Amino acid sequence: MTSQEFASNVLPRRSLKRVPSSPRTLFSAVMTVVAFACAAIALIPLISVLYYVIINGAGRLGPDLFTQLPPPPLVKGGGFGNAILGTLLTVGMAAAISIPFGVLAAIFLSEFARDTVVADWIDFFTNVLSGVPSIVVGVFAYALVVVTTGTFSAFAGGVALAVLMLPTIVRTAAESLESVPNETRQAAIGLGATRFQTTIQVVLPAAIPAIVTGVMLAISRAAGETAPLIFTALFSQYWAKGVWEPIASLSVLVFNFATVPYKNQQQLAWAGALVLVGMVLITSILSRWATQRKR
Amino acid sequence: MVPSTNDSQSMNWHRSEASRWLDKGFIGVTGFFGIAVALVLLAIALRVSIDAFPAIQKFGLGFITTSRWNPVENLYGAWPQVYGTIVTSFIALLIAVPIGVGVALFLSEDFLSPRIQRPIVFLVELLAAIPSVVFGLWGIFVLIPLLTPIGKWFHETLGWIPLFNTVPVGPGIYVAGLVLSIMILPIIAAISRDALVAVPLELRQAAYGLGATRWETIFQVILPAAFSGIVGGVMLALGRAMGETMAVTMVIGNANVASPSILAQGSTVSSLLANQFAEASGLQISSLMYAALILFGLTLIVNILAELLVRSVRLKL
């Protein structure tokens, strides 16, 4: 039996042509539609959130929003100048604590302990730390600062946010430092630089743009955090008096005003959400632009 | 090496004592901060445990199984909250896992050109960046009005099932579950996508070569190969869902009951903390710390498992 006979006798109906109506092909087509549907469903909430935040929040945008104090119930107008200042202050403190802390730890991971067991363990702990719920971090800051000093304070809020920012900063800074080519280090060492000089004057400056991107992302995430602030920084109706006093923040203002029955305060909550989302959007786009430009 | 016969010349070949100490000191300082990062996790565990100790001593393990929260008599038990945390996370996973893996497949296969695919990847990432409190606000004013009629319909037609046997009044466990599913979807999608992209091209080519269709390849070759990575992503998402606070607190209703109905109001450990911590004192604080410790323990186990799974995938590459 020649191969041609075999083909015509034994496999009479098996053709190599694609049959659009065969169950296998149909199944494939249906699943492709399902995958497209999944992607569409995933994007609906994002579009809806952005739409409603803009529609409900844009009406209140104006200079008053950034200069006035939050209004009491049933009073018209007002803004959240103190909350914006409070967010800047708490996030600023958090950045002041977590950036040096995180970058030094990242230098150790990338420059002095790369591919060692110690680095592996620190890496592991950092990843697990980033999974600790933000509310638990708030509880920790409460126990550490509020109980010790006896008062809710902006500083306590700053500590909580610093703990939340730390893993992001360590990870992005370590990645940025590791992506600096080894030739750069060898060249510096070859010219007689010490390890301190190599790291501070050569490797770190080369990694700075990428580190800044990571830090910006961490800051924008921290500014939107609410849970760790509600019982550390608490809230305040007035302008900030110092770091050892309770302080207003934009995210806690959105939370407080979202759950009251007063129209004016609800509008302010939407405006606050718009400012928070706008900030996250801008930092995300900027950091994406920065990383793409590098490639 | 140049043998140093002349003392004044050998000076140039050796670093000064000061610079050597600076080097050592610098390495020491960075090492200190590196290890301190790891110690932060232990500090959280230790500090919260110490402050929870009075409540642990008084209520023991019964804290998890009793449902009372009585500041007047100082009796506390967190069963409704533990139950609420588990149920809302479960609902979230039920919705987010199939859709998230679907999105991951959509974004890892070549359905679209990379020029259209990349912006979609960015948009999914953006969903993860939206603050929790904004989801809560959106949940209150957009999602709850939308879901309440649907919940009512379920109650009227399927009310004989315990799952739907309460009248929805707005906020509820099902709303919290849905908001959580939206929030964890980007995590599942992103990590599953990484796992899918990491599957060696040869496996796919071999399957195509044997005559498999695209989706036969996906189901029988690609998904099994990426399975542990996907499970790692799902575990990370579970940890996030259990600890998520603001959005849940704003849409769950904060009722201290463990109802079998998902249309009922409820609470989670994190919403309990968010609602009560600022005004609590004495044994109530300690009990809240105990609840926080339980939440910390649960998320820790889930996160460690997730990290180990994701790591095993990375090692295979």
PDB file of C-alpha atoms in Angstrom, chain A residues 12-284:
ATOM      1  CA  PRO A  12     -10.834   9.317   3.748  1.00  0.00           C
ATOM      2  CA  ARG A  13     -12.443  12.205   5.617  1.00  0.00           C
ATOM      3  CA  ARG A  14      -9.463  13.611   7.498  1.00  0.00           C
ATOM      4  CA  SER A  15      -8.479  16.738   5.655  1.00  0.00           C
ATOM      5  CA  LEU A  16      -5.803  19.166   6.801  1.00  0.00           C
ATOM      6  CA  LYS A  17      -8.125  22.076   6.114  1.00  0.00           C
ATOM      7  CA  ARG A  18      -9.431  24.050   9.056  1.00  0.00           C
ATOM      8  CA  VAL A  19     -13.137  23.340   9.549  1.00  0.00           C
ATOM      9  CA  PRO A  20     -14.807  26.427  11.048  1.00  0.00           C
ATOM     10  CA  SER A  21     -17.778  24.433  12.338  1.00  0.00           C
ATOM     11  CA  SER A  22     -15.829  21.701  14.134  1.00  0.00           C
ATOM     12  CA  PRO A  23     -16.366  21.697  17.925  1.00  0.00           C
ATOM     13  CA  ARG A  24     -12.675  22.338  18.539  1.00  0.00           C
ATOM     14  CA  THR A  25     -12.605  25.468  16.418  1.00  0.00           C
ATOM     15  CA  LEU A  26     -15.892  26.692  17.826  1.00  0.00           C
ATOM     16  CA  PHE A  27     -14.627  26.200  21.370  1.00  0.00           C
ATOM     17  CA  SER A  28     -11.543  28.240  20.540  1.00  0.00           C
ATOM     18  CA  ALA A  29     -13.617  31.031  19.045  1.00  0.00           C
ATOM     19  CA  VAL A  30     -15.961  31.151  22.039  1.00  0.00           C
ATOM     20  CA  MET A  31     -13.067  31.262  24.498  1.00  0.00           C
ATOM     21  CA  THR A  32     -11.461  34.112  22.570  1.00  0.00           C
ATOM     22  CA  VAL A  33     -14.683  36.073  22.956  1.00  0.00           C
ATOM     23  CA  VAL A  34     -14.705  35.230  26.681  1.00  0.00           C
ATOM     24  CA  ALA A  35     -11.147  36.561  27.049  1.00  0.00           C
ATOM     25  CA  PHE A  36     -12.119  39.810  25.319  1.00  0.00           C
ATOM     26  CA  ALA A  37     -15.137  40.049  27.610  1.00  0.00           C
ATOM     27  CA  CYS A  38     -12.928  39.594  30.709  1.00  0.00           C
ATOM     28  CA  ALA A  39     -10.729  42.484  29.624  1.00  0.00           C
ATOM     29  CA  ALA A  40     -13.793  44.660  28.981  1.00  0.00           C
ATOM     30  CA  ILE A  41     -15.317  43.775  32.374  1.00  0.00           C
ATOM     31  CA  ALA A  42     -12.027  44.600  34.112  1.00  0.00           C
ATOM     32  CA  LEU A  43     -11.974  48.076  32.580  1.00  0.00           C
ATOM     33  CA  ILE A  44     -15.598  48.983  33.415  1.00  0.00           C
ATOM     34  CA  PRO A  45     -14.974  49.774  37.122  1.00  0.00           C
ATOM     35  CA  LEU A  46     -11.961  51.936  36.281  1.00  0.00           C
ATOM     36  CA  ILE A  47     -13.899  53.935  33.716  1.00  0.00           C
ATOM     37  CA  SER A  48     -16.890  54.232  36.058  1.00  0.00           C
ATOM     38  CA  VAL A  49     -14.768  55.398  39.005  1.00  0.00           C
ATOM     39  CA  LEU A  50     -12.930  57.974  36.894  1.00  0.00           C
ATOM     40  CA  TYR A  51     -16.204  59.175  35.324  1.00  0.00           C
ATOM     41  CA  TYR A  52     -18.070  59.681  38.605  1.00  0.00           C
ATOM     42  CA  VAL A  53     -15.081  61.221  40.389  1.00  0.00           C
ATOM     43  CA  ILE A  54     -14.696  63.781  37.604  1.00  0.00           C
ATOM     44  CA  ILE A  55     -18.445  64.477  37.227  1.00  0.00           C
ATOM     45  CA  ASN A  56     -19.073  64.865  40.963  1.00  0.00           C
ATOM     46  CA  GLY A  57     -15.765  66.413  41.948  1.00  0.00           C
ATOM     47  CA  ALA A  58     -14.979  68.879  39.170  1.00  0.00           C
ATOM     48  CA  GLY A  59     -17.840  71.220  40.133  1.00  0.00           C
ATOM     49  CA  ARG A  60     -16.082  72.173  43.346  1.00  0.00           C
ATOM     50  CA  LEU A  61     -12.630  72.716  41.880  1.00  0.00           C
ATOM     51  CA  GLY A  62     -11.491  76.281  42.531  1.00  0.00           C
ATOM     52  CA  PRO A  63      -9.230  78.372  44.726  1.00  0.00           C
ATOM     53  CA  ASP A  64     -11.613  78.055  47.706  1.00  0.00           C
ATOM     54  CA  LEU A  65     -11.021  74.328  47.785  1.00  0.00           C
ATOM     55  CA  PHE A  66      -7.353  74.807  48.577  1.00  0.00           C
ATOM     56  CA  THR A  67      -7.542  77.813  50.907  1.00  0.00           C
ATOM     57  CA  GLN A  68     -10.681  77.367  53.031  1.00  0.00           C
ATOM     58  CA  LEU A  69     -11.359  75.169  56.051  1.00  0.00           C
ATOM     59  CA  PRO A  70     -13.897  72.297  55.900  1.00  0.00           C
ATOM     60  CA  PRO A  71     -17.406  73.656  56.602  1.00  0.00           C
ATOM     61  CA  PRO A  72     -19.540  72.503  59.544  1.00  0.00           C
ATOM     62  CA  PRO A  73     -22.757  70.629  58.617  1.00  0.00           C
ATOM     63  CA  LEU A  74     -25.376  72.702  56.746  1.00  0.00           C
ATOM     64  CA  VAL A  75     -22.945  75.537  56.023  1.00  0.00           C
ATOM     65  CA  LYS A  76     -22.298  76.309  52.366  1.00  0.00           C
ATOM     66  CA  GLY A  77     -18.912  76.691  50.693  1.00  0.00           C
ATOM     67  CA  GLY A  78     -15.646  75.831  52.349  1.00  0.00           C
ATOM     68  CA  GLY A  79     -12.728  73.718  51.175  1.00  0.00           C
ATOM     69  CA  PHE A  80     -10.038  71.445  52.501  1.00  0.00           C
ATOM     70  CA  GLY A  81      -6.904  73.576  52.612  1.00  0.00           C
ATOM     71  CA  ASN A  82      -5.973  72.181  56.027  1.00  0.00           C
ATOM     72  CA  ALA A  83      -6.387  68.593  54.794  1.00  0.00           C
ATOM     73  CA  ILE A  84      -4.080  69.166  51.825  1.00  0.00           C
ATOM     74  CA  LEU A  85      -1.510  70.761  54.109  1.00  0.00           C
ATOM     75  CA  GLY A  86      -1.923  67.865  56.555  1.00  0.00           C
ATOM     76  CA  THR A  87      -1.443  65.254  53.823  1.00  0.00           C
ATOM     77  CA  LEU A  88       1.686  67.067  52.610  1.00  0.00           C
ATOM     78  CA  LEU A  89       3.023  67.201  56.166  1.00  0.00           C
ATOM     79  CA  THR A  90       2.371  63.543  57.097  1.00  0.00           C
ATOM     80  CA  VAL A  91       3.575  62.219  53.751  1.00  0.00           C
ATOM     81  CA  GLY A  92       6.597  64.542  53.971  1.00  0.00           C
ATOM     82  CA  MET A  93       7.517  63.127  57.371  1.00  0.00           C
ATOM     83  CA  ALA A  94       6.976  59.588  56.111  1.00  0.00           C
ATOM     84  CA  ALA A  95       9.261  60.295  53.128  1.00  0.00           C
ATOM     85  CA  ALA A  96      11.908  61.848  55.386  1.00  0.00           C
ATOM     86  CA  ILE A  97      11.989  58.656  57.455  1.00  0.00           C
ATOM     87  CA  SER A  98      11.549  55.991  54.791  1.00  0.00           C
ATOM     88  CA  ILE A  99      13.688  57.318  51.908  1.00  0.00           C
ATOM     89  CA  PRO A 100      17.086  57.356  53.705  1.00  0.00           C
ATOM     90  CA  PHE A 101      16.171  54.155  55.543  1.00  0.00           C
ATOM     91  CA  GLY A 102      15.042  52.395  52.372  1.00  0.00           C
ATOM     92  CA  VAL A 103      17.829  53.603  50.094  1.00  0.00           C
ATOM     93  CA  LEU A 104      20.569  52.628  52.582  1.00  0.00           C
ATOM     94  CA  ALA A 105      18.994  49.176  52.953  1.00  0.00           C
ATOM     95  CA  ALA A 106      18.807  48.906  49.154  1.00  0.00           C
ATOM     96  CA  ILE A 107      22.501  49.860  48.853  1.00  0.00           C
ATOM     97  CA  PHE A 108      23.326  47.007  51.221  1.00  0.00           C
ATOM     98  CA  LEU A 109      21.174  44.552  49.249  1.00  0.00           C
ATOM     99  CA  SER A 110      22.534  45.554  45.856  1.00  0.00           C
ATOM    100  CA  GLU A 111      26.155  46.564  46.507  1.00  0.00           C
ATOM    101  CA  PHE A 112      27.421  44.615  49.499  1.00  0.00           C
ATOM    102  CA  ALA A 113      25.208  41.567  49.939  1.00  0.00           C
ATOM    103  CA  ARG A 114      24.048  40.717  46.446  1.00  0.00           C
ATOM    104  CA  ASP A 115      23.269  37.008  45.948  1.00  0.00           C
ATOM    105  CA  THR A 116      23.945  36.171  49.588  1.00  0.00           C
ATOM    106  CA  VAL A 117      21.662  34.342  52.006  1.00  0.00           C
ATOM    107  CA  VAL A 118      21.296  37.516  54.089  1.00  0.00           C
ATOM    108  CA  ALA A 119      20.061  39.494  51.075  1.00  0.00           C
ATOM    109  CA  ASP A 120      17.660  36.692  50.241  1.00  0.00           C
ATOM    110  CA  TRP A 121      16.158  36.793  53.718  1.00  0.00           C
ATOM    111  CA  ILE A 122      15.889  40.585  53.794  1.00  0.00           C
ATOM    112  CA  ASP A 123      14.243  40.435  50.379  1.00  0.00           C
ATOM    113  CA  PHE A 124      11.774  37.857  51.693  1.00  0.00           C
ATOM    114  CA  PHE A 125      10.937  39.925  54.779  1.00  0.00           C
ATOM    115  CA  THR A 126      10.516  43.047  52.644  1.00  0.00           C
ATOM    116  CA  ASN A 127       8.018  41.306  50.393  1.00  0.00           C
ATOM    117  CA  VAL A 128       6.072  39.931  53.340  1.00  0.00           C
ATOM    118  CA  LEU A 129       6.129  43.392  54.963  1.00  0.00           C
ATOM    119  CA  SER A 130       4.557  44.884  51.842  1.00  0.00           C
ATOM    120  CA  GLY A 131       1.672  42.452  52.292  1.00  0.00           C
ATOM    121  CA  VAL A 132       0.913  43.484  55.877  1.00  0.00           C
ATOM    122  CA  PRO A 133      -2.521  45.171  55.859  1.00  0.00           C
ATOM    123  CA  SER A 134      -2.277  48.943  56.168  1.00  0.00           C
ATOM    124  CA  ILE A 135      -4.691  48.909  59.104  1.00  0.00           C
ATOM    125  CA  VAL A 136      -2.342  46.599  61.043  1.00  0.00           C
ATOM    126  CA  VAL A 137       0.481  49.044  60.336  1.00  0.00           C
ATOM    127  CA  GLY A 138      -1.813  51.731  61.766  1.00  0.00           C
ATOM    128  CA  VAL A 139      -2.319  49.635  64.908  1.00  0.00           C
ATOM    129  CA  PHE A 140       1.462  49.260  65.185  1.00  0.00           C
ATOM    130  CA  ALA A 141       2.024  53.024  64.866  1.00  0.00           C
ATOM    131  CA  TYR A 142      -0.708  53.589  67.448  1.00  0.00           C
ATOM    132  CA  ALA A 143       1.005  51.252  69.921  1.00  0.00           C
ATOM    133  CA  LEU A 144       4.432  52.665  69.149  1.00  0.00           C
ATOM    134  CA  VAL A 145       3.776  56.421  69.013  1.00  0.00           C
ATOM    135  CA  VAL A 146       0.282  57.317  70.211  1.00  0.00           C
ATOM    136  CA  VAL A 147       0.486  55.194  73.372  1.00  0.00           C
ATOM    137  CA  THR A 148       4.051  56.322  74.117  1.00  0.00           C
ATOM    138  CA  THR A 149       3.446  60.042  73.613  1.00  0.00           C
ATOM    139  CA  GLY A 150      -0.124  59.977  74.917  1.00  0.00           C
ATOM    140  CA  THR A 151      -1.610  61.883  71.982  1.00  0.00           C
ATOM    141  CA  PHE A 152      -2.812  61.363  68.434  1.00  0.00           C
ATOM    142  CA  SER A 153      -0.387  63.231  66.228  1.00  0.00           C
ATOM    143  CA  ALA A 154       0.765  63.998  62.711  1.00  0.00           C
ATOM    144  CA  PHE A 155       4.047  62.311  63.623  1.00  0.00           C
ATOM    145  CA  ALA A 156       2.253  59.034  64.444  1.00  0.00           C
ATOM    146  CA  GLY A 157       0.592  59.203  61.027  1.00  0.00           C
ATOM    147  CA  GLY A 158       3.969  59.857  59.429  1.00  0.00           C
ATOM    148  CA  VAL A 159       5.468  56.787  61.108  1.00  0.00           C
ATOM    149  CA  ALA A 160       2.594  54.602  59.897  1.00  0.00           C
ATOM    150  CA  LEU A 161       2.966  55.844  56.311  1.00  0.00           C
ATOM    151  CA  ALA A 162       6.756  55.430  56.509  1.00  0.00           C
ATOM    152  CA  VAL A 163       6.355  51.719  57.361  1.00  0.00           C
ATOM    153  CA  LEU A 164       3.980  51.350  54.400  1.00  0.00           C
ATOM    154  CA  MET A 165       6.343  53.124  51.986  1.00  0.00           C
ATOM    155  CA  LEU A 166       9.451  51.254  53.124  1.00  0.00           C
ATOM    156  CA  PRO A 167       9.049  47.975  51.163  1.00  0.00           C
ATOM    157  CA  THR A 168       8.267  49.794  47.902  1.00  0.00           C
ATOM    158  CA  ILE A 169      11.297  52.054  48.296  1.00  0.00           C
ATOM    159  CA  VAL A 170      13.663  49.209  49.225  1.00  0.00           C
ATOM    160  CA  ARG A 171      12.521  47.092  46.306  1.00  0.00           C
ATOM    161  CA  THR A 172      12.560  49.792  43.607  1.00  0.00           C
ATOM    162  CA  ALA A 173      15.840  51.282  44.851  1.00  0.00           C
ATOM    163  CA  ALA A 174      17.521  47.859  44.968  1.00  0.00           C
ATOM    164  CA  GLU A 175      16.298  47.100  41.448  1.00  0.00           C
ATOM    165  CA  SER A 176      17.550  50.469  40.167  1.00  0.00           C
ATOM    166  CA  LEU A 177      20.962  49.977  41.773  1.00  0.00           C
ATOM    167  CA  GLU A 178      21.246  46.427  40.434  1.00  0.00           C
ATOM    168  CA  SER A 179      20.491  47.643  36.924  1.00  0.00           C
ATOM    169  CA  VAL A 180      23.596  49.879  36.970  1.00  0.00           C
ATOM    170  CA  PRO A 181      26.087  47.971  34.772  1.00  0.00           C
ATOM    171  CA  ASN A 182      28.937  46.258  36.607  1.00  0.00           C
ATOM    172  CA  GLU A 183      31.504  47.859  34.280  1.00  0.00           C
ATOM    173  CA  THR A 184      30.730  51.190  35.958  1.00  0.00           C
ATOM    174  CA  ARG A 185      31.743  49.783  39.341  1.00  0.00           C
ATOM    175  CA  GLN A 186      34.818  48.075  37.929  1.00  0.00           C
ATOM    176  CA  ALA A 187      35.912  51.299  36.241  1.00  0.00           C
ATOM    177  CA  ALA A 188      35.567  53.242  39.492  1.00  0.00           C
ATOM    178  CA  ILE A 189      37.424  50.604  41.514  1.00  0.00           C
ATOM    179  CA  GLY A 190      40.078  50.434  38.790  1.00  0.00           C
ATOM    180  CA  LEU A 191      40.674  54.159  39.139  1.00  0.00           C
ATOM    181  CA  GLY A 192      41.355  53.589  42.809  1.00  0.00           C
ATOM    182  CA  ALA A 193      38.018  54.579  44.321  1.00  0.00           C
ATOM    183  CA  THR A 194      37.016  53.002  47.606  1.00  0.00           C
ATOM    184  CA  ARG A 195      33.730  51.124  47.847  1.00  0.00           C
ATOM    185  CA  PHE A 196      32.199  54.127  49.616  1.00  0.00           C
ATOM    186  CA  GLN A 197      33.314  56.454  46.828  1.00  0.00           C
ATOM    187  CA  THR A 198      32.179  54.013  44.138  1.00  0.00           C
ATOM    188  CA  THR A 199      28.726  53.706  45.659  1.00  0.00           C
ATOM    189  CA  ILE A 200      28.108  57.345  46.554  1.00  0.00           C
ATOM    190  CA  GLN A 201      29.792  59.073  43.628  1.00  0.00           C
ATOM    191  CA  VAL A 202      29.276  56.618  40.777  1.00  0.00           C
ATOM    192  CA  VAL A 203      26.609  53.955  41.293  1.00  0.00           C
ATOM    193  CA  LEU A 204      24.047  55.975  43.243  1.00  0.00           C
ATOM    194  CA  PRO A 205      24.002  58.966  40.838  1.00  0.00           C
ATOM    195  CA  ALA A 206      23.504  56.568  37.925  1.00  0.00           C
ATOM    196  CA  ALA A 207      20.536  54.966  39.665  1.00  0.00           C
ATOM    197  CA  ILE A 208      18.944  58.184  40.964  1.00  0.00           C
ATOM    198  CA  PRO A 209      16.394  58.703  38.140  1.00  0.00           C
ATOM    199  CA  ALA A 210      14.968  55.197  38.591  1.00  0.00           C
ATOM    200  CA  ILE A 211      14.983  55.556  42.384  1.00  0.00           C
ATOM    201  CA  VAL A 212      13.094  58.851  42.113  1.00  0.00           C
ATOM    202  CA  THR A 213      10.434  57.105  40.009  1.00  0.00           C
ATOM    203  CA  GLY A 214       9.968  54.433  42.675  1.00  0.00           C
ATOM    204  CA  VAL A 215       9.875  57.005  45.462  1.00  0.00           C
ATOM    205  CA  MET A 216       7.246  59.023  43.588  1.00  0.00           C
ATOM    206  CA  LEU A 217       5.048  55.954  43.235  1.00  0.00           C
ATOM    207  CA  ALA A 218       5.456  55.149  46.932  1.00  0.00           C
ATOM    208  CA  ILE A 219       4.552  58.730  47.880  1.00  0.00           C
ATOM    209  CA  SER A 220       1.439  58.816  45.719  1.00  0.00           C
ATOM    210  CA  ARG A 221       0.284  55.495  47.217  1.00  0.00           C
ATOM    211  CA  ALA A 222       0.940  56.781  50.737  1.00  0.00           C
ATOM    212  CA  ALA A 223      -1.009  59.985  50.100  1.00  0.00           C
ATOM    213  CA  GLY A 224      -4.095  57.943  49.287  1.00  0.00           C
ATOM    214  CA  GLU A 225      -3.812  55.716  52.351  1.00  0.00           C
ATOM    215  CA  THR A 226      -6.577  56.193  54.889  1.00  0.00           C
ATOM    216  CA  ALA A 227      -6.668  53.184  57.200  1.00  0.00           C
ATOM    217  CA  PRO A 228      -3.329  53.834  58.950  1.00  0.00           C
ATOM    218  CA  LEU A 229      -4.261  57.482  59.590  1.00  0.00           C
ATOM    219  CA  ILE A 230      -7.738  57.269  61.140  1.00  0.00           C
ATOM    220  CA  PHE A 231      -6.409  56.423  64.595  1.00  0.00           C
ATOM    221  CA  THR A 232      -2.893  57.855  64.422  1.00  0.00           C
ATOM    222  CA  ALA A 233      -3.176  61.309  62.824  1.00  0.00           C
ATOM    223  CA  LEU A 234      -6.941  61.326  63.501  1.00  0.00           C
ATOM    224  CA  PHE A 235      -8.538  64.427  61.957  1.00  0.00           C
ATOM    225  CA  SER A 236      -8.840  68.110  62.691  1.00  0.00           C
ATOM    226  CA  GLN A 237     -11.238  70.821  61.559  1.00  0.00           C
ATOM    227  CA  TYR A 238      -8.524  73.462  61.848  1.00  0.00           C
ATOM    228  CA  TRP A 239      -5.169  74.389  60.380  1.00  0.00           C
ATOM    229  CA  ALA A 240      -2.206  72.321  61.541  1.00  0.00           C
ATOM    230  CA  LYS A 241      -0.587  73.626  64.703  1.00  0.00           C
ATOM    231  CA  GLY A 242       2.344  71.235  64.874  1.00  0.00           C
ATOM    232  CA  VAL A 243       3.457  67.676  64.387  1.00  0.00           C
ATOM    233  CA  TRP A 244       2.401  66.644  67.910  1.00  0.00           C
ATOM    234  CA  GLU A 245      -1.254  67.516  67.341  1.00  0.00           C
ATOM    235  CA  PRO A 246      -3.987  65.575  65.513  1.00  0.00           C
ATOM    236  CA  ILE A 247      -3.990  66.657  61.906  1.00  0.00           C
ATOM    237  CA  ALA A 248      -6.399  66.585  58.968  1.00  0.00           C
ATOM    238  CA  SER A 249      -5.614  64.625  55.826  1.00  0.00           C
ATOM    239  CA  LEU A 250      -7.314  64.488  52.466  1.00  0.00           C
ATOM    240  CA  SER A 251      -8.007  60.759  52.552  1.00  0.00           C
ATOM    241  CA  VAL A 252      -9.561  60.827  56.043  1.00  0.00           C
ATOM    242  CA  LEU A 253     -11.638  63.840  54.979  1.00  0.00           C
ATOM    243  CA  VAL A 254     -13.040  61.831  52.047  1.00  0.00           C
ATOM    244  CA  PHE A 255     -13.880  58.990  54.459  1.00  0.00           C
ATOM    245  CA  ASN A 256     -15.514  61.268  57.056  1.00  0.00           C
ATOM    246  CA  PHE A 257     -17.521  63.333  54.575  1.00  0.00           C
ATOM    247  CA  ALA A 258     -18.619  60.359  52.452  1.00  0.00           C
ATOM    248  CA  THR A 259     -20.548  58.897  55.368  1.00  0.00           C
ATOM    249  CA  VAL A 260     -22.488  62.031  56.445  1.00  0.00           C
ATOM    250  CA  PRO A 261     -25.935  63.028  55.103  1.00  0.00           C
ATOM    251  CA  TYR A 262     -24.961  66.640  54.224  1.00  0.00           C
ATOM    252  CA  LYS A 263     -24.834  67.493  50.533  1.00  0.00           C
ATOM    253  CA  ASN A 264     -22.100  70.121  50.787  1.00  0.00           C
ATOM    254  CA  GLN A 265     -19.763  67.807  52.703  1.00  0.00           C
ATOM    255  CA  GLN A 266     -20.464  64.951  50.263  1.00  0.00           C
ATOM    256  CA  GLN A 267     -19.484  67.245  47.398  1.00  0.00           C
ATOM    257  CA  LEU A 268     -16.237  68.032  49.190  1.00  0.00           C
ATOM    258  CA  ALA A 269     -15.623  64.281  49.569  1.00  0.00           C
ATOM    259  CA  TRP A 270     -15.943  63.882  45.789  1.00  0.00           C
ATOM    260  CA  ALA A 271     -13.650  66.848  45.185  1.00  0.00           C
ATOM    261  CA  GLY A 272     -11.134  65.298  47.595  1.00  0.00           C
ATOM    262  CA  ALA A 273     -11.379  61.984  45.723  1.00  0.00           C
ATOM    263  CA  LEU A 274     -10.759  63.859  42.463  1.00  0.00           C
ATOM    264  CA  VAL A 275      -7.592  65.429  43.879  1.00  0.00           C
ATOM    265  CA  LEU A 276      -6.370  62.025  45.161  1.00  0.00           C
ATOM    266  CA  VAL A 277      -7.115  60.231  41.882  1.00  0.00           C
ATOM    267  CA  GLY A 278      -5.605  63.071  39.861  1.00  0.00           C
ATOM    268  CA  MET A 279      -2.406  62.827  41.880  1.00  0.00           C
ATOM    269  CA  VAL A 280      -2.181  59.035  41.449  1.00  0.00           C
ATOM    270  CA  LEU A 281      -2.905  59.390  37.736  1.00  0.00           C
ATOM    271  CA  ILE A 282      -0.239  62.025  37.189  1.00  0.00           C
ATOM    272  CA  THR A 283       2.477  60.126  39.095  1.00  0.00           C
ATOM    273  CA  SER A 284       1.611  56.867  37.321  1.00  0.00           C
TER     274      SER A 284
END
